[in-house]
Structures are given as structure tokens and as C-alpha cells.
XYZ file of C-alpha atoms in Angstrom:
226
model
C 0.000 0.000 0.000
C 2.821 2.378 0.898
C 4.519 1.558 -2.392
C 1.318 2.323 -4.303
C 0.948 5.658 -2.484
C 4.559 6.552 -3.236
C 4.092 5.781 -6.931
C 0.946 7.918 -7.022
C 2.767 10.798 -5.302
C 5.702 10.493 -7.711
C 3.360 10.495 -10.708
C 1.568 13.572 -9.384
C 4.858 15.423 -8.877
C 6.088 14.494 -12.358
C 2.792 15.597 -13.899
C 3.020 18.912 -12.083
C 6.615 19.463 -13.214
C 5.739 18.525 -16.803
C 2.813 20.954 -16.791
C 5.026 23.779 -15.542
C 7.635 22.923 -18.168
C 5.203 23.216 -21.082
C 3.178 26.153 -19.808
C 4.055 29.435 -21.480
C 2.156 31.902 -19.296
C 0.487 30.926 -15.997
C -3.191 30.104 -16.423
C -5.679 32.471 -14.762
C -7.424 31.260 -11.615
C -10.174 33.883 -11.846
C -12.069 35.735 -14.582
C -9.276 38.279 -14.908
C -6.225 39.662 -13.127
C -5.729 43.197 -14.398
C -2.105 44.202 -13.895
C -1.444 46.656 -11.096
C 1.441 48.580 -12.637
C 1.960 50.630 -9.478
C 2.380 47.764 -7.032
C 5.861 47.501 -5.453
C 5.454 43.707 -5.284
C 7.428 41.826 -7.942
C 6.039 38.512 -9.214
C 6.203 36.471 -12.437
C 3.884 38.769 -14.373
C 2.041 41.467 -12.437
C 0.085 41.652 -9.200
C -3.693 41.778 -9.659
C -5.420 45.114 -9.374
C -8.325 45.257 -6.896
C -11.297 43.871 -8.926
C -13.526 46.617 -7.510
C -11.227 49.209 -9.118
C -11.229 47.538 -12.547
C -13.088 49.218 -15.403
C -13.521 48.753 -19.160
C -10.493 50.925 -19.945
C -8.266 48.253 -18.391
C -9.169 46.038 -21.372
C -9.024 48.739 -24.054
C -6.492 50.711 -26.086
C -7.161 53.114 -28.950
C -4.246 51.578 -30.838
C -5.116 52.826 -34.339
C -3.935 49.536 -35.803
C -5.829 50.399 -38.986
C -3.347 53.225 -39.638
C -0.079 52.669 -41.572
C 3.127 53.030 -39.552
C 6.235 54.912 -40.659
C 8.912 52.587 -42.040
C 11.124 55.254 -43.624
C 13.202 55.835 -40.485
C 13.959 52.135 -40.018
C 17.261 50.828 -41.397
C 15.651 47.411 -41.936
C 12.478 48.866 -43.437
C 9.914 47.663 -40.917
C 7.933 48.882 -37.944
C 6.516 46.540 -35.300
C 3.657 47.871 -33.156
C 3.252 45.487 -30.214
C 0.151 45.440 -28.031
C 1.009 43.518 -24.866
C 0.318 43.725 -21.144
C 2.270 46.960 -20.911
C -0.335 48.637 -23.133
C -3.443 46.739 -21.976
C -3.229 45.755 -18.271
C -6.213 43.421 -18.697
C -3.993 41.023 -20.670
C -2.231 40.003 -17.453
C -2.405 36.159 -17.048
C -4.373 35.748 -20.292
C -1.400 34.509 -22.322
C -1.940 36.499 -25.504
C -0.734 39.635 -27.269
C -0.922 41.200 -30.715
C 1.299 43.040 -33.170
C 0.933 44.974 -36.395
C 3.995 44.816 -38.641
C 4.501 47.282 -41.490
C 7.099 46.523 -44.185
C 8.519 49.012 -46.651
C 9.222 47.759 -50.182
C 12.154 45.336 -49.756
C 11.851 45.824 -45.983
C 12.190 43.045 -43.455
C 11.524 42.072 -39.885
C 15.030 40.620 -39.389
C 15.799 37.210 -37.883
C 14.650 37.175 -34.252
C 13.069 34.953 -31.619
C 10.271 35.263 -29.091
C 11.555 33.398 -26.009
C 8.097 33.111 -24.456
C 5.643 32.769 -27.349
C 4.509 30.973 -30.465
C 3.458 33.413 -33.198
C 0.738 33.079 -35.829
C 0.974 35.681 -38.578
C -1.492 36.659 -41.290
C -0.748 38.902 -44.263
C -3.207 41.783 -44.525
C -1.661 43.526 -47.530
C 1.096 42.637 -49.971
C 3.463 39.681 -50.174
C 5.951 38.307 -47.641
C 8.720 35.736 -47.783
C 8.788 34.190 -44.291
C 10.554 31.363 -42.545
C 11.951 29.845 -39.369
C 14.993 27.726 -38.553
C 14.890 24.697 -36.280
C 17.318 23.946 -33.486
C 20.444 22.039 -34.587
C 20.915 20.891 -37.325
C 19.113 24.092 -38.397
C 16.578 23.177 -41.076
C 14.862 26.137 -42.765
C 11.081 26.104 -43.298
C 10.055 28.971 -45.585
C 7.103 30.102 -47.656
C 5.951 33.015 -49.801
C 2.715 34.408 -48.363
C 0.097 36.503 -50.093
C -2.823 38.510 -48.729
C -4.948 36.351 -46.437
C -2.305 33.641 -45.936
C -1.319 32.459 -42.449
C 1.986 31.066 -41.121
C 3.071 29.820 -37.692
C 6.452 30.399 -36.004
C 7.049 27.940 -33.118
C 8.043 29.328 -29.744
C 11.691 30.253 -29.332
C 12.794 29.515 -32.920
C 14.600 32.062 -35.089
C 12.244 33.469 -37.725
C 11.916 36.373 -40.150
C 9.650 38.139 -42.643
C 10.799 39.915 -45.820
C 8.842 41.958 -48.350
C 10.303 40.867 -51.731
C 8.371 43.470 -53.733
C 10.394 46.562 -54.701
C 7.470 48.965 -55.206
C 4.721 47.983 -52.748
C 4.588 47.886 -48.935
C 3.175 44.980 -46.946
C 1.252 44.676 -43.674
C 0.785 41.723 -41.341
C -0.994 41.084 -38.061
C 0.517 38.621 -35.593
C -0.931 36.986 -32.489
C 1.474 35.686 -29.833
C 0.857 33.176 -27.058
C 2.145 35.324 -24.214
C 1.126 38.553 -22.521
C 4.806 39.540 -22.849
C 6.450 37.466 -25.608
C 9.801 39.263 -25.649
C 11.934 39.688 -28.779
C 15.606 38.937 -29.346
C 16.836 40.302 -32.697
C 19.788 38.079 -33.556
C 22.131 40.618 -35.158
C 21.403 43.201 -32.458
C 22.004 40.712 -29.655
C 25.240 39.339 -31.104
C 26.841 42.537 -32.399
C 25.068 45.260 -30.434
C 25.013 43.966 -26.854
C 26.010 46.281 -23.994
C 28.765 45.672 -23.011
C 29.922 44.036 -26.254
C 30.737 40.357 -26.560
C 34.487 39.820 -26.919
C 35.579 40.031 -30.553
C 37.784 36.970 -29.883
C 34.638 34.990 -29.100
C 32.712 36.231 -32.137
C 35.643 35.923 -34.558
C 36.027 32.275 -33.572
C 32.262 31.636 -33.721
C 31.808 33.195 -37.185
C 35.225 32.104 -38.500
C 36.172 35.620 -39.657
C 38.892 38.143 -38.842
C 38.517 40.211 -35.688
C 38.513 43.364 -37.823
C 35.253 42.225 -39.420
C 33.708 41.743 -35.990
C 34.967 45.128 -34.819
C 33.353 46.781 -37.872
C 30.035 45.021 -37.226
C 30.063 45.974 -33.550
C 30.680 49.608 -34.489
C 27.412 49.779 -36.462
C 24.199 51.199 -35.039
C 21.916 48.232 -34.332
C 18.391 49.571 -34.445
C 15.344 48.219 -32.638
C 12.359 48.119 -35.034
C 9.858 47.484 -32.215
C 7.948 50.638 -31.229
């Protein structure tokens, strides 16, 4: 009997650990948990605002996502407008966020990852060449998308979008499976970190001369997320 109880306890613990391992954002235990941005308490996410103080504006933002964004100032020719828990406190614990991405002709959303979210993207206007790369041995899955097409980027994998048309912009809307998906732009992280990664390390990793690394690190690595 004791052995049976021990096995049951072990199974329960393993199930709990497995659930925590696969969960992206914690599941809500009530109808909502509007983020209290002014609370001094630090938790994984945000402390819940007093439900009696919650109102409709906590779930609303006049985001003007129907309006084109400026891509002319971006060196990569794109502009990402993210709507996450920082803009809508009511998203806290709900495990979802949204982004509008505008692409100039020949513009791109450069290779990046979302460490906490899977992304599903739909093309609203124009054409996009998109893809993601798996973990080692790094297989590329890519596709050319047209208006109305949908593509999925698995959580944590490097992915990109590129507008291959030289005379027309493109627009996409993306949903992400986290209230705060995060973004790591690969080139920015590798060559634009503060303080910089040692050029000895990067020269060895990329199999190039240190002078090439020094030149890359001297560039201005722009964030296209606004």
C-alpha cells in the first residue's frame, strides 16, 4: 500500500513538473487579473489590481492599428507595433498579445526569436517571404505568403519576414501566445550587446577576422519594435 501511495505521489509530482515545463504563461485562476502597474510587489507577471477598481479601460487601447506606420526611419524597413500587457493591463495572465507589422518595399523584420511565445501571422496587404529555422541541425522552413495567408512560427525559434516586392509595402498582423512574448533580434544581440561580446569569441564563432567583428560591432543596431 505504501509503495502504491509513493508511486501515485511520484506520478503527481512528475505531472506537475511537466505541466510547468510546457506552460508558457500561468493560467488564470479567476475571470481576470488586471495588472497593477503601481504595485511595489514583484512577481512572475504582475500583481492583480483590486477587482472593484477595474473598469472597461483596463481592457481597451485606442491603438489605431488600422493606420499605416512609418517605415522610412527604419534601417531594416519595418515597424513593429506590439500590443502587450504593458499597453493593456487586462492582458495580465491571459497569455496572448498582438502586433501589427509594417514593411517598406524590400523591408524586413530581421531574424529574431520570441523566447516566451509561439506566433501566428497573417498577411493583410502585400506579399511576404517568411521562414523559421529549427534547433540544430538548423533546417529552414520557408514560404511566400500573399494577402490572407497564415503562417506559424514555433516558440523560441529564429524566424523572419521579408517583403520581396520593390514597389509595394506589406502589412501583417501577428498573435502571440504570451502577454509579454519578448523579442531577441539576432544581429542586435550578437553585435550590439552592452557591453559588447568579446571580438575573440565572435571571430572564432563566425570564423572571420577580428577586424570584421569590430566593424560590425561599431554599427548602429536599431530596434524596429515601437
